[in-house]
XYZ file of C-alpha atoms in Angstrom:
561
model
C 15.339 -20.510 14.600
C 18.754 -19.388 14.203
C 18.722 -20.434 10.376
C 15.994 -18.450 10.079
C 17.899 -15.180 12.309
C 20.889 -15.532 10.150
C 19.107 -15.325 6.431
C 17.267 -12.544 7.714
C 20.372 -10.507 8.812
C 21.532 -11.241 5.575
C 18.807 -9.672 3.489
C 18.547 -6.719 5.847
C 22.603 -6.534 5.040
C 21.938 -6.861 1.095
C 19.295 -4.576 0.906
C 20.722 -1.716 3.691
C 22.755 -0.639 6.469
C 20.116 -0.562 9.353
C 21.950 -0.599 12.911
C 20.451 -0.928 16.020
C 18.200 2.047 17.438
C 21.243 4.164 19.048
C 20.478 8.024 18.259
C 21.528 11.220 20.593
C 20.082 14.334 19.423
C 18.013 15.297 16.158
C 19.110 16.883 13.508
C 16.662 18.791 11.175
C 17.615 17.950 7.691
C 15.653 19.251 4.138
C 15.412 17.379 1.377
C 17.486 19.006 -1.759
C 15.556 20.718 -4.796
C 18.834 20.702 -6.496
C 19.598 17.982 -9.455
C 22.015 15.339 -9.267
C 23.766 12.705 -10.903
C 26.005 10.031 -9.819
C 28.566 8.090 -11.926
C 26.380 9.906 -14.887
C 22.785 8.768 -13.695
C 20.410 11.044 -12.353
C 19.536 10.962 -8.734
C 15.542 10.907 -8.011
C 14.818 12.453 -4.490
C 11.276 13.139 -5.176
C 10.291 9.440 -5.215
C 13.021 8.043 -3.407
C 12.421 6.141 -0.489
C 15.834 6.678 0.882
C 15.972 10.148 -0.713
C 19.198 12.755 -0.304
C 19.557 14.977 2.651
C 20.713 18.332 3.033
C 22.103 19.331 7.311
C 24.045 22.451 7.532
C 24.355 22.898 4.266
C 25.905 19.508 3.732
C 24.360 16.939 0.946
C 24.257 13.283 2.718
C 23.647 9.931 0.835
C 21.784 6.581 1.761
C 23.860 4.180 2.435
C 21.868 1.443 0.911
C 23.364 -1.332 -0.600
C 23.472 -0.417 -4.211
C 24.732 3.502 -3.104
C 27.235 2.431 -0.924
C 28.501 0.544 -3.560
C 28.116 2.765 -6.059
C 29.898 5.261 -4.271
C 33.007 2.503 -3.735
C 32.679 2.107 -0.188
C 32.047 -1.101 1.240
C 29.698 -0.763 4.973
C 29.707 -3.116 7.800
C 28.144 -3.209 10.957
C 28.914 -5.213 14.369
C 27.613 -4.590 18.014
C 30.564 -4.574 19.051
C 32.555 -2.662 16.856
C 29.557 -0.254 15.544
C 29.644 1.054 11.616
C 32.588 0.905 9.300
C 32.550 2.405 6.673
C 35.854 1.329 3.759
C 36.645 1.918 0.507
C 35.479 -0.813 -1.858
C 37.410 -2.878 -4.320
C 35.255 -3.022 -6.765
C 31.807 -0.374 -7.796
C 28.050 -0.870 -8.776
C 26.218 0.875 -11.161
C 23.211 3.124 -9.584
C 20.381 1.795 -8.703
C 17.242 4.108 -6.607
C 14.079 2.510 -4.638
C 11.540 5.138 -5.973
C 8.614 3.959 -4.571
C 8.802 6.739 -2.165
C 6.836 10.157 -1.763
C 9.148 13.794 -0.821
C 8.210 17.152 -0.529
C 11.392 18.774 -2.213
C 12.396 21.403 -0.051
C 10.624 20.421 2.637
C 12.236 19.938 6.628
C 12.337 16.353 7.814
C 14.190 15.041 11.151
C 17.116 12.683 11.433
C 19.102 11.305 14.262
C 22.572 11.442 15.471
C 24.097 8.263 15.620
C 25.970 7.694 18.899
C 26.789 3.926 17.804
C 31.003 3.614 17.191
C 31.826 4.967 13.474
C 35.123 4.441 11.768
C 35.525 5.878 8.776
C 38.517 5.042 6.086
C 39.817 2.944 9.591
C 39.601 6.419 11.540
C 37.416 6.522 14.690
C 35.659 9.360 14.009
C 33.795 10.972 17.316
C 30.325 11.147 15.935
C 29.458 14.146 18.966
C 31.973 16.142 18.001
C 31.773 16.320 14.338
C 30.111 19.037 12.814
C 28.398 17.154 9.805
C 27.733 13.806 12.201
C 26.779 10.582 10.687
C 23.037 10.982 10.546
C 20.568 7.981 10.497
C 17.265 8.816 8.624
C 14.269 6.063 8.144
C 16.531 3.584 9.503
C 19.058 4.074 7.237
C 22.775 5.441 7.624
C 23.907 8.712 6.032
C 27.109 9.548 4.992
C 27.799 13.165 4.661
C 29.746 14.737 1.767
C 32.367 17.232 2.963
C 35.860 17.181 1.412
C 37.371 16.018 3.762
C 35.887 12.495 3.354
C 34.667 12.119 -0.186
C 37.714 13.820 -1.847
C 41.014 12.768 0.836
C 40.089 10.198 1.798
C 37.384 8.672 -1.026
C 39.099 10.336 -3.742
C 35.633 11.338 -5.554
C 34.861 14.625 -7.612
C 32.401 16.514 -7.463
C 31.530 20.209 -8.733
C 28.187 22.052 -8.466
C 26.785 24.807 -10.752
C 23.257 26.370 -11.005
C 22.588 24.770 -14.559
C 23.898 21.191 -13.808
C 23.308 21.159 -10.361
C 25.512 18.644 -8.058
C 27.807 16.049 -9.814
C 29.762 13.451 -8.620
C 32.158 10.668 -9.444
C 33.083 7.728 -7.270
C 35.017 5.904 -10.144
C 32.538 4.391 -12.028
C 31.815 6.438 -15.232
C 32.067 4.322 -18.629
C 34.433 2.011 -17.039
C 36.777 4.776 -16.676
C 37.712 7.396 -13.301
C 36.062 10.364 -13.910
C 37.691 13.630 -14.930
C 38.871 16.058 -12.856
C 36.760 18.413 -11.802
C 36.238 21.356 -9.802
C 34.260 21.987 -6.319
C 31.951 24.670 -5.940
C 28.470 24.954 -4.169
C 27.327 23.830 -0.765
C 29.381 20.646 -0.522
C 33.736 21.586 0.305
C 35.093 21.525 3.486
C 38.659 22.236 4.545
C 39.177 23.430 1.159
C 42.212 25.738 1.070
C 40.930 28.660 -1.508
C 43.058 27.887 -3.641
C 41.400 24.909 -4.572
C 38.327 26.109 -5.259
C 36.482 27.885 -8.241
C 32.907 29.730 -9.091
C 30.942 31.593 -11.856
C 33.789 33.297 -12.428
C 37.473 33.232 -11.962
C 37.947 35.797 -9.119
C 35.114 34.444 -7.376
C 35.692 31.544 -4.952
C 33.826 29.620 -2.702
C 34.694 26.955 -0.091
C 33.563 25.149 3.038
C 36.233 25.532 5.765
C 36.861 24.372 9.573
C 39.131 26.879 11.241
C 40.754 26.287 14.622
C 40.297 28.798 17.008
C 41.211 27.687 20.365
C 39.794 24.034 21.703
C 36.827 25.249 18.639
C 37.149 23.549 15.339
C 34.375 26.031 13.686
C 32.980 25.819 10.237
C 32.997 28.830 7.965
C 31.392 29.563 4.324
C 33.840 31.614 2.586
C 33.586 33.900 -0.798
C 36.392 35.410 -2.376
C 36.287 37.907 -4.521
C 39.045 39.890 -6.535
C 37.660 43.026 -7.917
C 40.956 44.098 -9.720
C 40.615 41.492 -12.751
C 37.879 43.426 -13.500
C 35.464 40.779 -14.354
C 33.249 41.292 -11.180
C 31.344 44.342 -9.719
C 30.675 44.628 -5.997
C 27.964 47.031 -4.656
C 25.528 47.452 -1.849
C 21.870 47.334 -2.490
C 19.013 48.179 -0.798
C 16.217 45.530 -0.583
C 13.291 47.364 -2.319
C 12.693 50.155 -3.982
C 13.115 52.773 -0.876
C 14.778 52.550 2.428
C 12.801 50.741 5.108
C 11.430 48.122 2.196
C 13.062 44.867 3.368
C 12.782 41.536 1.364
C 14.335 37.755 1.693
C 18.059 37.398 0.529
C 17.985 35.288 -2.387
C 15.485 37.715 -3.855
C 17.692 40.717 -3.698
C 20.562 38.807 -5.267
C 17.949 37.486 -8.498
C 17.109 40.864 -8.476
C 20.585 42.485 -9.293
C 21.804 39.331 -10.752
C 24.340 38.185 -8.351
C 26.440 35.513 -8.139
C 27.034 36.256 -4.525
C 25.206 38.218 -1.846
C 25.248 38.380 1.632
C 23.243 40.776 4.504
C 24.538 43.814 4.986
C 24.251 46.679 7.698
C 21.801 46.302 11.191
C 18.249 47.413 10.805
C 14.730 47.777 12.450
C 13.751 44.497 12.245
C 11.516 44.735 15.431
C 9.694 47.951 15.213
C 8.454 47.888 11.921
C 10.630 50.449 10.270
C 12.570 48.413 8.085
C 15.899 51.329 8.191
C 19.313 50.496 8.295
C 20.750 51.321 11.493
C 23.725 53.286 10.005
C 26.030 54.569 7.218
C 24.917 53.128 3.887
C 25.536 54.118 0.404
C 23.953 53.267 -2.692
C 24.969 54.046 -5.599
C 27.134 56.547 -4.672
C 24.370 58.389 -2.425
C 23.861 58.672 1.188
C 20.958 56.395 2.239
C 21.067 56.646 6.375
C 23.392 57.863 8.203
C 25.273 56.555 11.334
C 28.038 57.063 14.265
C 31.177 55.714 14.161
C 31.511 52.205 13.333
C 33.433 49.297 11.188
C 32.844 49.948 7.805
C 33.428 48.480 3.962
C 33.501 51.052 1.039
C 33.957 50.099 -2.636
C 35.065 52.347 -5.093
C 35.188 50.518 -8.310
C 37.856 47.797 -8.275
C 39.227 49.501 -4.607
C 37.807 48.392 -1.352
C 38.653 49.713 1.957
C 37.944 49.356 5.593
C 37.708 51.755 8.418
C 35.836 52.790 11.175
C 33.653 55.292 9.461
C 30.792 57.869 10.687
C 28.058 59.785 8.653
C 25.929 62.581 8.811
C 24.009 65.591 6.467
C 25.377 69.611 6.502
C 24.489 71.889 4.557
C 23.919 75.997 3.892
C 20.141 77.318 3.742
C 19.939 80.688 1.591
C 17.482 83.874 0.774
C 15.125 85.298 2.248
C 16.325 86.405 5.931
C 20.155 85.210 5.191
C 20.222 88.106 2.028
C 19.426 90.470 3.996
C 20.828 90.403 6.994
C 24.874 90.448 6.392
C 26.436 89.233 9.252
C 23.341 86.150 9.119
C 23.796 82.374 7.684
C 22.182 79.617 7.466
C 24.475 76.804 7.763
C 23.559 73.687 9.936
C 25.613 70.647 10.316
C 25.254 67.009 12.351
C 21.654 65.905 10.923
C 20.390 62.299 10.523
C 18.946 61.321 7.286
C 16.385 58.827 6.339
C 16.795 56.990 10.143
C 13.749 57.061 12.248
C 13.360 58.240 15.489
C 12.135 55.099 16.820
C 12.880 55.072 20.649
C 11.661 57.963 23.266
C 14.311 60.175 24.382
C 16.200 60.139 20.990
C 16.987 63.921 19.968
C 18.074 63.766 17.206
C 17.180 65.752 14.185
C 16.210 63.882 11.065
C 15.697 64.329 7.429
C 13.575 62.495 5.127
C 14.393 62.268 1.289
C 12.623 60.702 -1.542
C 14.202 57.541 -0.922
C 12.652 56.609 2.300
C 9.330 54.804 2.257
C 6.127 56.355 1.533
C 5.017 56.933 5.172
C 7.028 58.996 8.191
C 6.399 57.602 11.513
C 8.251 57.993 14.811
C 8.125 56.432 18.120
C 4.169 56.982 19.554
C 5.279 59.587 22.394
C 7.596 61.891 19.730
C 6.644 65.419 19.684
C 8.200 68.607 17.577
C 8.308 70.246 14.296
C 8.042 69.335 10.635
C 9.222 71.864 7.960
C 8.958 70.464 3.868
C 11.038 71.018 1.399
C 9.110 71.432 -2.288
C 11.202 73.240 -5.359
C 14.539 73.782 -2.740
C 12.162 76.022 -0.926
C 11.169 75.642 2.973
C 7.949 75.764 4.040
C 6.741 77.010 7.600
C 6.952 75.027 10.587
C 4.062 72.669 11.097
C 3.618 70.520 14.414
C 4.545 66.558 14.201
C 0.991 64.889 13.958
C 2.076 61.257 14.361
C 2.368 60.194 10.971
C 3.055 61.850 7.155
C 3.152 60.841 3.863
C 6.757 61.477 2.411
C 5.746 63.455 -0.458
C 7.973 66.741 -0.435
C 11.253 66.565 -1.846
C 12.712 66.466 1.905
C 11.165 66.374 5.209
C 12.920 67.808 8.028
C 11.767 66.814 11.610
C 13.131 68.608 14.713
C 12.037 66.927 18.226
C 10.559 69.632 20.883
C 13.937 69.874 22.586
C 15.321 71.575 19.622
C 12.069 73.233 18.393
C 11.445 76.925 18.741
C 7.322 77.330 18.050
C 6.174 80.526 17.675
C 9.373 82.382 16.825
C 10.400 83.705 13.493
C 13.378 84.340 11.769
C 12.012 86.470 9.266
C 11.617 89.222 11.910
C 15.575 89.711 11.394
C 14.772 90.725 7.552
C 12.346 93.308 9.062
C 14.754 94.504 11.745
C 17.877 94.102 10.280
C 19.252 93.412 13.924
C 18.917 91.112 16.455
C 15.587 91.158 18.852
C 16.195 90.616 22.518
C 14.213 87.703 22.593
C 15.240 86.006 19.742
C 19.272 86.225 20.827
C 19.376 82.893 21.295
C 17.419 81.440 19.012
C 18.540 82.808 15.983
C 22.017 80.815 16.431
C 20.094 77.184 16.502
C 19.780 75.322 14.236
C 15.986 75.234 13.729
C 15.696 79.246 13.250
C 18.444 78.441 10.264
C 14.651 76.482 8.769
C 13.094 80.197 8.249
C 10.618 79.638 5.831
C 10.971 81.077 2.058
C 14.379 80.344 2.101
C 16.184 77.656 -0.261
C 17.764 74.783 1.534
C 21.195 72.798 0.544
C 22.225 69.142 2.098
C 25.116 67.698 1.275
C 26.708 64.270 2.721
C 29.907 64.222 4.970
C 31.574 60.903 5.538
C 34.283 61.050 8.352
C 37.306 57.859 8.516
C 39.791 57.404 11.546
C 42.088 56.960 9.889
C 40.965 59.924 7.314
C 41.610 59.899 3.356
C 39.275 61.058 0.441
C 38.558 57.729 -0.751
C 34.788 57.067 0.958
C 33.622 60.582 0.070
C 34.206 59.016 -3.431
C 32.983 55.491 -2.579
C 30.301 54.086 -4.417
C 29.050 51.912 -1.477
C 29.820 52.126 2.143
C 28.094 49.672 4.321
C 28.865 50.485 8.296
C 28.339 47.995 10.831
C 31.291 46.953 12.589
C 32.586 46.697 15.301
C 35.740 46.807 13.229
C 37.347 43.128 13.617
C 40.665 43.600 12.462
C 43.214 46.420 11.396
C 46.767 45.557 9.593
C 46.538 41.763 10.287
C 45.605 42.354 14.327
C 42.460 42.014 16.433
C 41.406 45.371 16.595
C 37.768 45.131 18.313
C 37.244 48.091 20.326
C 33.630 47.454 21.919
C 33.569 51.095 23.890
C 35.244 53.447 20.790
C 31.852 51.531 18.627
C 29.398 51.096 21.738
C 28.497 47.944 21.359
C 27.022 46.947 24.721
C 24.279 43.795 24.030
C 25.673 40.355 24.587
C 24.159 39.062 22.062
C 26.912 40.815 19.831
C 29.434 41.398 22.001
C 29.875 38.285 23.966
C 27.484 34.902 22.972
C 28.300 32.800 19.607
C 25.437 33.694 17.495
C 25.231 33.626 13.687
C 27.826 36.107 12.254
C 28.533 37.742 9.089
C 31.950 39.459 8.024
C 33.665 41.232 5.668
C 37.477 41.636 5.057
C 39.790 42.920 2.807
C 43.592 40.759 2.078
C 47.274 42.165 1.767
C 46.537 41.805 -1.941
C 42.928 43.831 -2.067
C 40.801 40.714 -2.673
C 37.506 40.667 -0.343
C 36.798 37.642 1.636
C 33.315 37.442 2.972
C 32.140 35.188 5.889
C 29.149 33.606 7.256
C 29.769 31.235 10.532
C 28.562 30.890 14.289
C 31.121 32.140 16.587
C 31.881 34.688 19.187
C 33.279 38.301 17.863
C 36.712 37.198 19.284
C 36.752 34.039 17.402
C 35.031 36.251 14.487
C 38.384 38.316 14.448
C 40.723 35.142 14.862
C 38.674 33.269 11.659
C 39.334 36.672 9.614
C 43.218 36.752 10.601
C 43.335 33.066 9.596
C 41.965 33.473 6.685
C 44.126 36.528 5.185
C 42.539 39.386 5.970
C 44.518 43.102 7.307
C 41.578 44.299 7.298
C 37.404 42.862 8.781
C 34.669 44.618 10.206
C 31.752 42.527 11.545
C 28.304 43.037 9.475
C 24.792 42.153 10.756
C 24.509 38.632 12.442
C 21.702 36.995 14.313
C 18.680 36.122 11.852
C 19.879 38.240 9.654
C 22.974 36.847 8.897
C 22.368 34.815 5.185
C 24.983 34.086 2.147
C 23.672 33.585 -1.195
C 26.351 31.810 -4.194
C 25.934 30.772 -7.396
C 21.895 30.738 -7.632
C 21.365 28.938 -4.410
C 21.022 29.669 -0.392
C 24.352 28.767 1.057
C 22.827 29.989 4.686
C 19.382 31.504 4.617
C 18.622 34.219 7.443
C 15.607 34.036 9.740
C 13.734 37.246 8.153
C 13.514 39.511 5.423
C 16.331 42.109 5.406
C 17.319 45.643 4.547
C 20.339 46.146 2.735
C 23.216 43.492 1.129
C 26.337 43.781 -0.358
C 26.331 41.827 -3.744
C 28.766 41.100 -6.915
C 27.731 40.570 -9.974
C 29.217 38.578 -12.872
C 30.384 41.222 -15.653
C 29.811 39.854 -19.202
């Protein structure tokens, strides 16, 4: 009986490293629609039975047998000592068990080994790690940060969009493979300098950054406008404001090499509007208070807390002929809903918000249209409009004057008793017949003409850092929710270095450990972006992190030819 014990162990040993039944929590895992290719053969996941996995954006491999081997690492397990895992004298070619069946793509669950793991002879404390050892149809898998498979493995690896992931253990023609260059989902602890992309200026990495007792992983881009090679912008997600669509789409769209979410939006109500200042293309799209900001102006990006609004100076009719009368009006929204009851503000609509006007079910006021730069008379809200005037300028019943008329100045030529008031508000400087004027005023702390000349300003914030220091000011930005101001959540960020490059962010942390990542990584200046389910990365053709829902807005850069 024990004959027959031992030359079982010993083909379960040959054929894969299956330890005892010793799992903590799971760990959803997809199966990669990427291609790859080890020691120059190509990987089949499809019909693998033991078939790649990808967990937080990590690639793991089987360690079968043949793989293990293949890979130059030699596997051994005891109960008593658990799974070590060495490097290997001496490599295999590849070999694959195909007579398996995967939905590419798809989500599968694997466990969490809790069984003692040494790695390279370094206990390695499988509950803390943030790409565990993994255990998936009975078999171990070995993730592939840099940290392992480059220092201490000494493999390459590099990942495009064309050729997909690549990697060398060793064994390639009976020669060490080249060097090569790490980009993709796969580097960890990879100083930037290491690192390259689509383009040189462009740089991606996977990096854990201490921040207190937290060792917290971060996806990185870098991205140095001044060489002139790339071109940053944000984008809306459709056509008009309020269209929303999945990441990855906007960045095929505007063929990026890099995108990530942008500025906060209705993602609950069904409006679809960013929540404050964007620019597009060197036009106001919404407008919004004072918050953390990024603005790009060619190769020059700044950041700043940054407010928005519309002005402008209505002419004719009544203002011609009354001398000492004008029309000017100044503080108005544009293109942002009034979504919630009690909001008073007063809102214009331009041909770049979505086909249909709606506000919150218990607004009431006044509508006037703008057709040919002339204003029409004053026309009750009725719950919903299509936007087809040039603008569409809504005034909630606190601010709306029904019933009186500025033209009776142009008959008068002097002020009415009853109308002494009114004709100072802003609503009586709508009188109809006359030609309206908007223009866009963007107001910095710390001042400057450069974001009236920006070609894209996305606000968020709250600002993270200012000239290399924490510089989160939750009560200046009123920022109240804990879900943003206190709780680790999803985050987005974008900075600005000493030198002008932009480093963008994606991790889970707090806003204070937000800030502290941002310092660490270079940056005098940050502001936070959109976070939550929003909060997505897109580099180099694929998902680096892909947010919960459709979006708004993103900032992208695009490869210059």
């Amino acid at each position: 009986m024990k004959k027959l014990l031992l030359i079982l162990s010993l083909i379960l040993t040959l054929t894969a490293i299956q330890p005892p039944a010793a799992y903590a929590a799971d760990a959803g895992v997809t199966i990669p629609n990427f291609e790859v290719t080890l020691n120059g053969v190509s990987f089949e996941s499809q019909n693998a039975r033991y078939p790649l996995l990808v967990y937080r954006d990590i690639t793991y491999f089987p360690m079968t047998w043949n793989l293990s081997r293949a890979l130059g690492l030699s596997l051994k397990f005891s109960t008593e000592a658990g799974l070590e895992i060495q490097k290997a004298a001496s490599m295999e070619t590849v070999r694959q068990d195909t007579a398996g069946s995967n939905r590419l793509g798809a989500a599968y669950t694997a466990k969490v080994v809790t069984y003692p793991v040494k790695v390279g002879g370094l206990a390695i404390d499988n509950a803390k790690e943030t790409y565990p050892i993994l255990n998936f149809r009975d078999i171990t898998y070995f993730p592939l940060t840099w940290r392992f498979a480059k220092t201490l493995f000494g493999w390459e690896y590099q990942y495009s969009q064309a050729g997909g992931l690549v990697i060398g253990s060793g064994l390639a023609d009976g020669n060490t493979t080249p060097q090569v260059t790490v980009g993709g989902p796969l580097s960890e602890n990879t100083p930037l300098s290491n690192t390259t992309a689509p383009s040189s200026g462009l740089t991606f990495a996977e990096k854990t950054i201490k921040v207190g007792s937290r060792a917290i992983p971060v996806s990185v881009v870098t991205a140095d406008l001044k060489g002139g090679s790339l071109k940053a912008r944000a984008v809306l997600a459709g056509d008009r404001v309020g269209e929303t669509a999945a990441l990855e789409a906007i960045a095929k769209r505007e063929n990026a090499a890099f995108a990530i979410n942008g500025t906060f939006f209705d993602a609950y109500n069904g409006y679809g509007t960013p929540s404050n200042t964007l620019v597009v293309g060197g036009k106001l799209m919404t407008t919004g208070g004072h918050y953390g900001a990024l603005g790009i102006a060619g190769t020059e990006a700044r950041i700043d807390r940054v407010s928005s609004a519309v002005s402008g100076e209505n002419t004719g009719g009544v203002f011609d002929k009354v001398s000492w009368y004008n029309g000017s009006w100044q503080g108005f929204s544009l293109n942002t809903p009034l979504i919630h009851a009690g909001d008073q503000r007063v809102v214009i609509f331009d041909k770049d918000y979505r086909s249909q006007i709606t506000a919150n079910a218990g607004f009431a006021g006044t509508v006037f249209t703008v057709s040919g730069g002339i204003i029409s008379k004053a026309n009750p809200w009725t719950g919903a409009m299509a936007n087809t005037a040039d603008y569409t300028v809504v005034f909630p019943a606190a601010h709306s004057y029904p019933g009186k008329d500025t033209n009776l100045l142009a008959a008068t030529g002097a002020l009415i008793n009853q109308n002494a008031d009114y004709v100072y508000t802003s609503y009586a400087k709508f009188a109809a017949g006359s030609r309206f004027s908007m223009k866009p005023a963007l107001t910095a702390e710390l001042g400057g003409d450069f974001w009236t000349s920006a070609d894209s300003v996305v606000g968020a914030g709250p600002l993270l850092v200012r000239n290399g220091v924490k510089a989160i000011d939750l009560t200046k930005e009123a920022f109240y929710e804990a879900k943003i101001t206190s709780q680790s959540a999803a985050r987005s960020a974008a900075g600005i270095s000493a030198s002008g490059q932009l480093i963008f962010i994606t991790t889970t942390a707090t806003l204070h450990e937000l800030a502290d990542i941002m310092i660490q990584l270079g940056a005098e200046a940050a502001t936070n972006l959109d976070g939550g389910a929003s909060s997505g990365l897109f580099y180099d053709g694929k998902m680096v992190r892909t947010p919960g829902r459709a979006i708004s807005n993103a900032i992208v850069i695009e490869v210059l030819d």
